[in-house]
Structures are given as C-alpha cells and as structure tokens.
Amino acid sequence: MNSFTLPNGVSMPQLALGTWLIPDNQAADTVRHAILVGYRHIDTAQAYENERGVGEGVRSAGINRNDIFITSKVAAEIKDYDLAAKSIDCSLQLLQVDFIDLMLIHCPQPWAEYEKNPYRYQKENQAVWRAMEEAMQAGKLRAIGISNFNQSDIESLMQTAQIKPMVNQIYCHIGHTPLELINYCHKNGIITEAYSPVAHGRALSNQEIATMAEKYGVSIAQLCIRYCLQLGMVALPKSTNPEHIRQNAKVDFVISDEDMKLLMQLAD
Ligand code: A2P
C-alpha cells in the first residue's frame, strides 16, 4: 500500500478505512478485520462516537501500534482553546493510545451552520489550532490538519499558525471533484484526503461509472477509490461488510489519463 510522507517526516498510508456511521459496538470487529486484510490507516472522529471501539480494534489486531496510522477529528462544534485541548485528551483516553497520528479540525463551522452561516469562525479555529499545535508539541499528536476547509478558511488559519496544516480532508468522489481546492492544497504542501469516495453509496447506481468499472474489470467501489488515489489523494472508503472492505483494498490497477478526464467531467 502506497504512503505519503507528511512535511514532518511522518508516513501516512494512502488508503484508510472510513468509520463514519459505524456504531461503537461494531467498530472493533470492523477495524480488526480491516487491519487483518491489510489496512494500516483508520479514520475516526469524536463526532462518530466510536473512538473506543476503533481503539479496541487496533489493539486487538495484533499489529504493532506504530505500524497503524490513526486519524481522529476535533468535533466541529468545539471552537474554543480549552475545550479543544480537553477533547484531544478525551480522544486519547477513549482510543486508549499514547498518541494519535493525525488530528483534524472536523469542520470550519459547527455542522448546524455549515455552508449556511457566512461567519466562518476564523478566530475560533485559530484558537483550536493553537491547542492542536501544543498537543503536537507535547507528543500527543504526531500530525495536525483540517477538514472541510475552503481556500479562505485555510488562508485565515495560516495567519497565526506556527505549524502549517498538513492535511485537508474533503468531500470528493466521481461526480464531485473540487479540483481548484485540491490543486491549491497540493501547491501549498497540504495533502488532500477524499471522504465518501463512493458518494455515500450513490455511485453504485450510476450507469456511466458502472460502464467504466466494467471496462477495467473492477467493481464500482474499486473504480471510485482508485479515481481518488490517482488524483493524488488519500481515499477513505467506509464499509462494514468484510468482503467490501477486502475488495476496496485491491486497487492496484491504473485508470488511463483519458478515462480520468472523462470521470472528472461526470456530474453528480
Ligand atoms: P457497506 O457498508 O455495506 O459496504 P462512502 O465511503 O462513499 O461513504 O460509501 C459508503 C457506502 O458504500 C456504504 O453504504 C457501503 O456499504 C458502500 N460500499 C463500500 N464499499 C463497497 C463495495 N466494495 N461494494 C458495494 N458497496 C460498498
């Protein structure tokens, strides 16, 4: 499995298991299975309420902790230095780990206001970022980043950041490819990650994607995941089905440049 190297030398596997909507009592089994079939990167969040189960899955898989990359996220509603610092300690406790490999600000705005309120919480995100920088300096986090940030959110964070965000996790799939933001991030040394690469499952019923998958002799989900990898992104497919999890890790085929262009033009 390919890995990216973050600016501070930390290695991050390019394929991760997404765990959004996986209940805490199912997370351990799902994560353990994913690790057994080759995943080395697990993506969770405080908001998913499954950090405990994810931690149990990682510990019980019988792989050295240092060989597994765990991402979590400070809840979108936390927009204050003290609460952010406390929430990081809480994530460490729930996961039962000494460090988290990557911590992200889940969203520039609380979810209830996301893309509805013109106020983008610039000052508040700067305060949350400071708490994350300090946790990183204390060895609690190995790397820090953001999620769902647009270019201006990133620029305002950078005004006070001592450590540049290393990753931006964004919504990206065939039919919804925010190329301008991806290019901006890559130009600025920020690795992008695609969440919901299968469009929450909607891609599975798209005839154009199905035809292209058939051409390559792969499943629709595999084509969707490979598409994000070839955009130079980390892909975070979510699944609780053991066979899907196994299949989603087998993506070492190559989509031609011509077909990548076609897929980039598909509408949602
Ligand atoms: P399941 O959990 O049954 O595998 P996304 O990652 O874009 O949010 O998509 C998640 C959805 O895609 C889930 O409903 C998941 O269902 C489904 N899915 C993921 N991988 C596959 C696969 N290989 N084949 C079929 N469905 C899949």
Short mmCIF file of C-alpha atoms and ligand atoms in Angstrom, two decimals:
data_model
loop_
_atom_site.label_atom_id
_atom_site.label_comp_id
_atom_site.label_asym_id
_atom_site.label_seq_id
_atom_site.Cartn_x
_atom_site.Cartn_y
_atom_site.Cartn_z
CA MET A 1 0.00 0.00 0.00
CA ASN A 2 1.41 3.39 -1.03
CA SER A 3 2.15 6.01 1.63
CA PHE A 4 2.59 9.77 1.66
CA THR A 5 5.24 11.48 3.75
CA LEU A 6 3.98 14.46 5.75
CA PRO A 7 6.19 17.59 6.00
CA ASN A 8 7.48 16.45 9.40
CA GLY A 9 8.54 13.04 8.03
CA VAL A 10 5.54 11.07 9.35
CA SER A 11 4.38 8.40 6.91
CA MET A 12 0.64 8.21 6.13
CA PRO A 13 -0.88 5.26 4.19
CA GLN A 14 -2.86 6.40 1.14
CA LEU A 15 -5.81 4.09 1.79
CA ALA A 16 -7.79 4.31 5.02
CA LEU A 17 -10.90 2.69 6.43
CA GLY A 18 -13.55 5.38 6.98
CA THR A 19 -15.65 4.71 10.10
CA TRP A 20 -18.41 7.33 9.93
CA LEU A 21 -21.74 5.76 10.98
CA ILE A 22 -20.07 2.58 12.23
CA PRO A 23 -21.55 2.12 15.73
CA ASP A 24 -19.10 1.89 18.61
CA ASN A 25 -20.10 -1.72 19.33
CA GLN A 26 -19.34 -2.75 15.73
CA ALA A 27 -16.20 -0.67 15.29
CA ALA A 28 -13.72 -3.06 16.95
CA ASP A 29 -14.67 -6.03 14.73
CA THR A 30 -14.70 -3.90 11.59
CA VAL A 31 -11.35 -2.26 12.31
CA ARG A 32 -9.72 -5.55 13.30
CA HIS A 33 -10.88 -7.16 10.06
CA ALA A 34 -9.64 -4.20 8.01
CA ILE A 35 -6.20 -4.43 9.63
CA LEU A 36 -6.07 -8.18 9.04
CA VAL A 37 -6.74 -7.69 5.31
CA GLY A 38 -4.03 -5.03 5.01
CA TYR A 39 -5.35 -1.59 6.02
CA ARG A 40 -2.87 0.42 8.07
CA HIS A 41 -4.82 3.68 8.35
CA ILE A 42 -8.10 4.05 10.26
CA ASP A 43 -10.12 7.28 10.20
CA THR A 44 -12.41 8.14 13.10
CA ALA A 45 -13.68 11.34 14.76
CA GLN A 46 -15.02 12.49 18.10
CA ALA A 47 -18.37 13.03 16.38
CA TYR A 48 -18.57 9.41 15.20
CA GLU A 49 -18.77 8.29 18.86
CA ASN A 50 -16.79 5.14 18.04
CA GLU A 51 -13.25 6.07 19.13
CA ARG A 52 -13.44 3.49 21.94
CA GLY A 53 -14.33 0.70 19.53
CA VAL A 54 -11.75 1.84 16.97
CA GLY A 55 -9.04 1.78 19.65
CA GLU A 56 -10.11 -1.70 20.73
CA GLY A 57 -9.99 -2.89 17.12
CA VAL A 58 -6.47 -1.51 16.65
CA ARG A 59 -5.19 -3.05 19.88
CA SER A 60 -6.77 -6.44 19.27
CA ALA A 61 -5.49 -6.79 15.69
CA GLY A 62 -2.09 -7.92 16.93
CA ILE A 63 -0.12 -5.39 14.88
CA ASN A 64 2.45 -3.05 16.39
CA ARG A 65 0.73 0.27 17.27
CA ASN A 66 3.50 2.15 15.45
CA ASP A 67 2.53 0.41 12.21
CA ILE A 68 -1.08 1.67 12.35
CA PHE A 69 -1.97 5.26 11.46
CA ILE A 70 -4.98 6.58 13.41
CA THR A 71 -6.74 9.78 12.41
CA SER A 72 -9.33 11.49 14.58
CA LYS A 73 -11.03 14.89 14.49
CA VAL A 74 -11.86 17.61 16.99
CA ALA A 75 -15.65 17.97 16.84
CA ALA A 76 -16.91 20.73 14.55
CA GLU A 77 -18.82 22.32 17.43
CA ILE A 78 -15.67 22.84 19.54
CA LYS A 79 -14.46 26.33 18.75
CA ASP A 80 -12.51 27.19 21.87
CA TYR A 81 -8.92 26.58 23.03
CA ASP A 82 -9.69 24.90 26.39
CA LEU A 83 -12.43 22.66 25.08
CA ALA A 84 -10.26 21.61 22.14
CA ALA A 85 -7.35 20.72 24.44
CA LYS A 86 -9.69 18.69 26.70
CA SER A 87 -11.27 16.94 23.74
CA ILE A 88 -7.86 15.78 22.49
CA ASP A 89 -7.14 14.22 25.90
CA CYS A 90 -10.57 12.62 25.80
CA SER A 91 -9.87 11.12 22.35
CA LEU A 92 -6.57 9.70 23.65
CA GLN A 93 -8.41 8.13 26.59
CA LEU A 94 -11.22 6.67 24.50
CA LEU A 95 -8.82 5.26 21.92
CA GLN A 96 -6.51 4.15 24.75
CA VAL A 97 -3.41 5.19 22.87
CA ASP A 98 -0.40 7.30 23.86
CA PHE A 99 -0.60 9.37 20.69
CA ILE A 100 -2.90 9.98 17.73
CA ASP A 101 -1.16 10.04 14.35
CA LEU A 102 -3.28 12.79 12.84
CA MET A 103 -5.84 15.12 14.40
CA LEU A 104 -8.02 17.33 12.21
CA ILE A 105 -10.41 20.21 12.87
CA HIS A 106 -13.54 18.44 11.65
CA CYS A 107 -15.15 21.47 10.05
CA PRO A 108 -14.55 25.24 9.98
CA GLN A 109 -18.11 25.79 11.19
CA PRO A 110 -20.36 23.82 13.57
CA TRP A 111 -22.30 21.34 11.41
CA ALA A 112 -25.65 23.04 12.00
CA GLU A 113 -24.22 26.19 10.39
CA TYR A 114 -22.03 24.60 7.73
CA GLU A 115 -22.30 26.49 4.43
CA LYS A 116 -25.40 28.31 5.80
CA ASN A 117 -23.86 30.94 8.06
CA PRO A 118 -21.50 33.41 6.32
CA TYR A 119 -19.41 33.59 9.54
CA ARG A 120 -16.51 31.13 9.19
CA TYR A 121 -15.18 31.12 12.81
CA GLN A 122 -11.72 32.32 11.79
CA LYS A 123 -10.57 33.44 15.25
CA GLU A 124 -12.10 30.41 16.93
CA ASN A 125 -10.41 28.00 14.51
CA GLN A 126 -7.10 29.75 15.18
CA ALA A 127 -7.62 29.06 18.91
CA VAL A 128 -8.49 25.40 18.29
CA TRP A 129 -5.41 25.15 16.05
CA ARG A 130 -3.20 26.52 18.84
CA ALA A 131 -4.49 23.76 21.15
CA MET A 132 -3.67 21.21 18.45
CA GLU A 133 -0.18 22.64 17.88
CA GLU A 134 0.52 22.42 21.61
CA ALA A 135 -0.76 18.84 21.77
CA MET A 136 1.52 18.01 18.88
CA GLN A 137 4.48 19.64 20.62
CA ALA A 138 3.61 17.62 23.74
CA GLY A 139 3.80 14.39 21.72
CA LYS A 140 0.06 13.64 21.97
CA LEU A 141 -0.43 14.11 18.22
CA ARG A 142 2.07 13.25 15.50
CA ALA A 143 0.50 15.47 12.85
CA ILE A 144 -2.32 18.01 12.56
CA GLY A 145 -4.65 19.12 9.80
CA ILE A 146 -8.10 20.30 8.85
CA SER A 147 -11.24 19.01 7.19
CA ASN A 148 -13.88 20.69 5.03
CA PHE A 149 -11.81 23.90 4.90
CA ASN A 150 -12.03 26.03 1.75
CA GLN A 151 -9.19 28.21 0.49
CA SER A 152 -10.12 31.28 2.52
CA ASP A 153 -10.60 29.19 5.70
CA ILE A 154 -7.06 27.86 5.16
CA GLU A 155 -5.63 31.33 4.49
CA SER A 156 -7.11 32.72 7.69
CA LEU A 157 -5.80 29.78 9.73
CA MET A 158 -2.34 30.34 8.26
CA GLN A 159 -2.28 33.94 9.56
CA THR A 160 -1.50 32.72 13.08
CA ALA A 161 -0.42 29.10 12.57
CA GLN A 162 3.03 28.14 13.82
CA ILE A 163 2.64 24.74 12.18
CA LYS A 164 1.09 24.60 8.70
CA PRO A 165 -1.89 22.27 8.28
CA MET A 166 -0.51 19.06 6.79
CA VAL A 167 -3.77 17.56 5.53
CA ASN A 168 -7.20 18.75 4.36
CA GLN A 169 -9.88 16.04 4.34
CA ILE A 170 -12.65 16.96 1.92
CA TYR A 171 -15.75 15.54 0.26
CA CYS A 172 -14.65 14.17 -3.12
CA HIS A 173 -15.91 11.46 -5.43
CA ILE A 174 -16.57 10.87 -9.12
CA GLY A 175 -19.20 13.49 -9.93
CA HIS A 176 -17.99 15.89 -7.24
CA THR A 177 -14.32 16.76 -7.69
CA PRO A 178 -13.30 20.13 -6.18
CA LEU A 179 -10.19 20.37 -8.40
CA GLU A 180 -9.41 24.02 -7.62
CA LEU A 181 -9.25 23.34 -3.89
CA ILE A 182 -7.29 20.11 -4.41
CA ASN A 183 -4.74 21.95 -6.59
CA TYR A 184 -4.50 24.84 -4.12
CA CYS A 185 -3.82 22.40 -1.26
CA HIS A 186 -1.23 20.40 -3.23
CA LYS A 187 0.56 23.59 -4.33
CA ASN A 188 0.77 24.60 -0.68
CA GLY A 189 2.11 21.27 0.52
CA ILE A 190 -1.20 20.15 2.06
CA ILE A 191 -2.11 16.52 1.39
CA THR A 192 -5.77 16.05 0.48
CA GLU A 193 -7.97 13.20 1.63
CA ALA A 194 -11.23 12.15 -0.04
CA TYR A 195 -14.03 11.19 2.30
CA SER A 196 -17.06 9.34 0.94
CA PRO A 197 -15.24 8.30 -2.26
CA VAL A 198 -18.23 6.08 -3.16
CA ALA A 199 -20.59 9.09 -2.77
CA HIS A 200 -22.17 7.50 0.34
CA GLY A 201 -23.02 4.55 -1.90
CA ARG A 202 -24.81 6.65 -4.56
CA ALA A 203 -22.07 5.91 -7.12
CA LEU A 204 -23.12 2.25 -7.01
CA SER A 205 -26.23 3.02 -9.09
CA ASN A 206 -24.56 5.35 -11.61
CA GLN A 207 -24.66 3.75 -15.08
CA GLU A 208 -21.72 5.74 -16.51
CA ILE A 209 -19.47 4.74 -13.61
CA ALA A 210 -20.70 1.13 -13.90
CA THR A 211 -19.76 1.01 -17.60
CA MET A 212 -16.27 2.33 -16.87
CA ALA A 213 -15.79 -0.15 -13.99
CA GLU A 214 -16.77 -2.99 -16.29
CA LYS A 215 -14.16 -1.85 -18.82
CA TYR A 216 -11.44 -2.24 -16.17
CA GLY A 217 -12.91 -5.47 -14.77
CA VAL A 218 -13.30 -3.95 -11.29
CA SER A 219 -16.25 -3.09 -9.04
CA ILE A 220 -17.76 0.39 -8.98
CA ALA A 221 -16.38 0.96 -5.48
CA GLN A 222 -12.88 -0.04 -6.62
CA LEU A 223 -13.06 2.38 -9.56
CA CYS A 224 -14.24 5.18 -7.25
CA ILE A 225 -11.41 4.55 -4.79
CA ARG A 226 -8.76 4.27 -7.50
CA TYR A 227 -10.01 7.56 -9.00
CA CYS A 228 -9.29 9.41 -5.74
CA LEU A 229 -5.88 7.75 -5.36
CA GLN A 230 -4.95 8.85 -8.89
CA LEU A 231 -5.96 12.43 -8.04
CA GLY A 232 -3.10 12.20 -5.55
CA MET A 233 -5.45 11.96 -2.57
CA VAL A 234 -5.81 9.64 0.39
CA ALA A 235 -9.04 7.64 -0.06
CA LEU A 236 -11.26 6.80 2.92
CA PRO A 237 -13.91 4.28 1.82
CA LYS A 238 -16.35 3.33 4.56
CA SER A 239 -17.76 -0.17 4.84
CA THR A 240 -18.87 -2.63 7.49
CA ASN A 241 -19.08 -5.53 5.06
CA PRO A 242 -15.97 -7.75 5.38
CA GLU A 243 -15.97 -8.65 1.69
CA HIS A 244 -16.33 -4.99 0.61
CA ILE A 245 -13.51 -3.99 2.98
CA ARG A 246 -11.26 -6.64 1.45
CA GLN A 247 -12.22 -5.69 -2.10
CA ASN A 248 -11.73 -1.95 -1.51
CA ALA A 249 -8.06 -2.54 -0.66
CA LYS A 250 -7.41 -4.21 -4.03
CA VAL A 251 -7.00 -1.17 -6.18
CA ASP A 252 -3.62 -1.61 -7.87
CA PHE A 253 -4.98 -1.19 -11.42
CA VAL A 254 -4.46 2.04 -13.41
CA ILE A 255 -7.18 4.27 -14.87
CA SER A 256 -5.90 5.83 -18.12
CA ASP A 257 -5.38 9.61 -18.28
CA GLU A 258 -8.14 9.80 -20.87
CA ASP A 259 -10.63 8.00 -18.63
CA MET A 260 -9.58 10.07 -15.59
CA LYS A 261 -10.53 13.18 -17.62
CA LEU A 262 -13.89 11.65 -18.53
CA LEU A 263 -14.59 10.74 -14.91
CA MET A 264 -13.63 14.24 -13.74
CA GLN A 265 -16.29 15.67 -16.03
CA LEU A 266 -19.15 13.49 -14.77
CA ALA A 267 -21.89 15.35 -12.95
CA ASP A 268 -23.22 14.17 -9.60
P1 A2P B 1 -21.33 -1.43 3.12
O1 A2P B 1 -21.02 -0.94 4.50
O2 A2P B 1 -22.44 -2.40 3.08
O3 A2P B 1 -20.10 -1.93 2.39
P2 A2P B 1 -18.68 6.16 1.20
O4 A2P B 1 -17.37 5.58 1.62
O5 A2P B 1 -18.62 6.93 -0.07
O6 A2P B 1 -19.37 6.93 2.30
O7 A2P B 1 -19.66 4.93 0.84
C1 A2P B 1 -20.09 4.06 1.83
C2 A2P B 1 -21.19 3.19 1.27
O8 A2P B 1 -20.68 2.42 0.17
C3 A2P B 1 -21.70 2.23 2.30
O9 A2P B 1 -23.10 2.16 2.16
C4 A2P B 1 -21.03 0.90 1.92
O10 A2P B 1 -21.88 -0.17 2.28
C5 A2P B 1 -20.90 1.02 0.43
N1 A2P B 1 -19.73 0.30 -0.08
C6 A2P B 1 -18.44 0.49 0.25
N2 A2P B 1 -17.64 -0.36 -0.42
C7 A2P B 1 -18.46 -1.11 -1.21
C8 A2P B 1 -18.22 -2.17 -2.13
N3 A2P B 1 -17.00 -2.60 -2.38
N4 A2P B 1 -19.30 -2.70 -2.77
C9 A2P B 1 -20.55 -2.26 -2.51
N5 A2P B 1 -20.82 -1.26 -1.64
C10 A2P B 1 -19.79 -0.70 -0.99
#
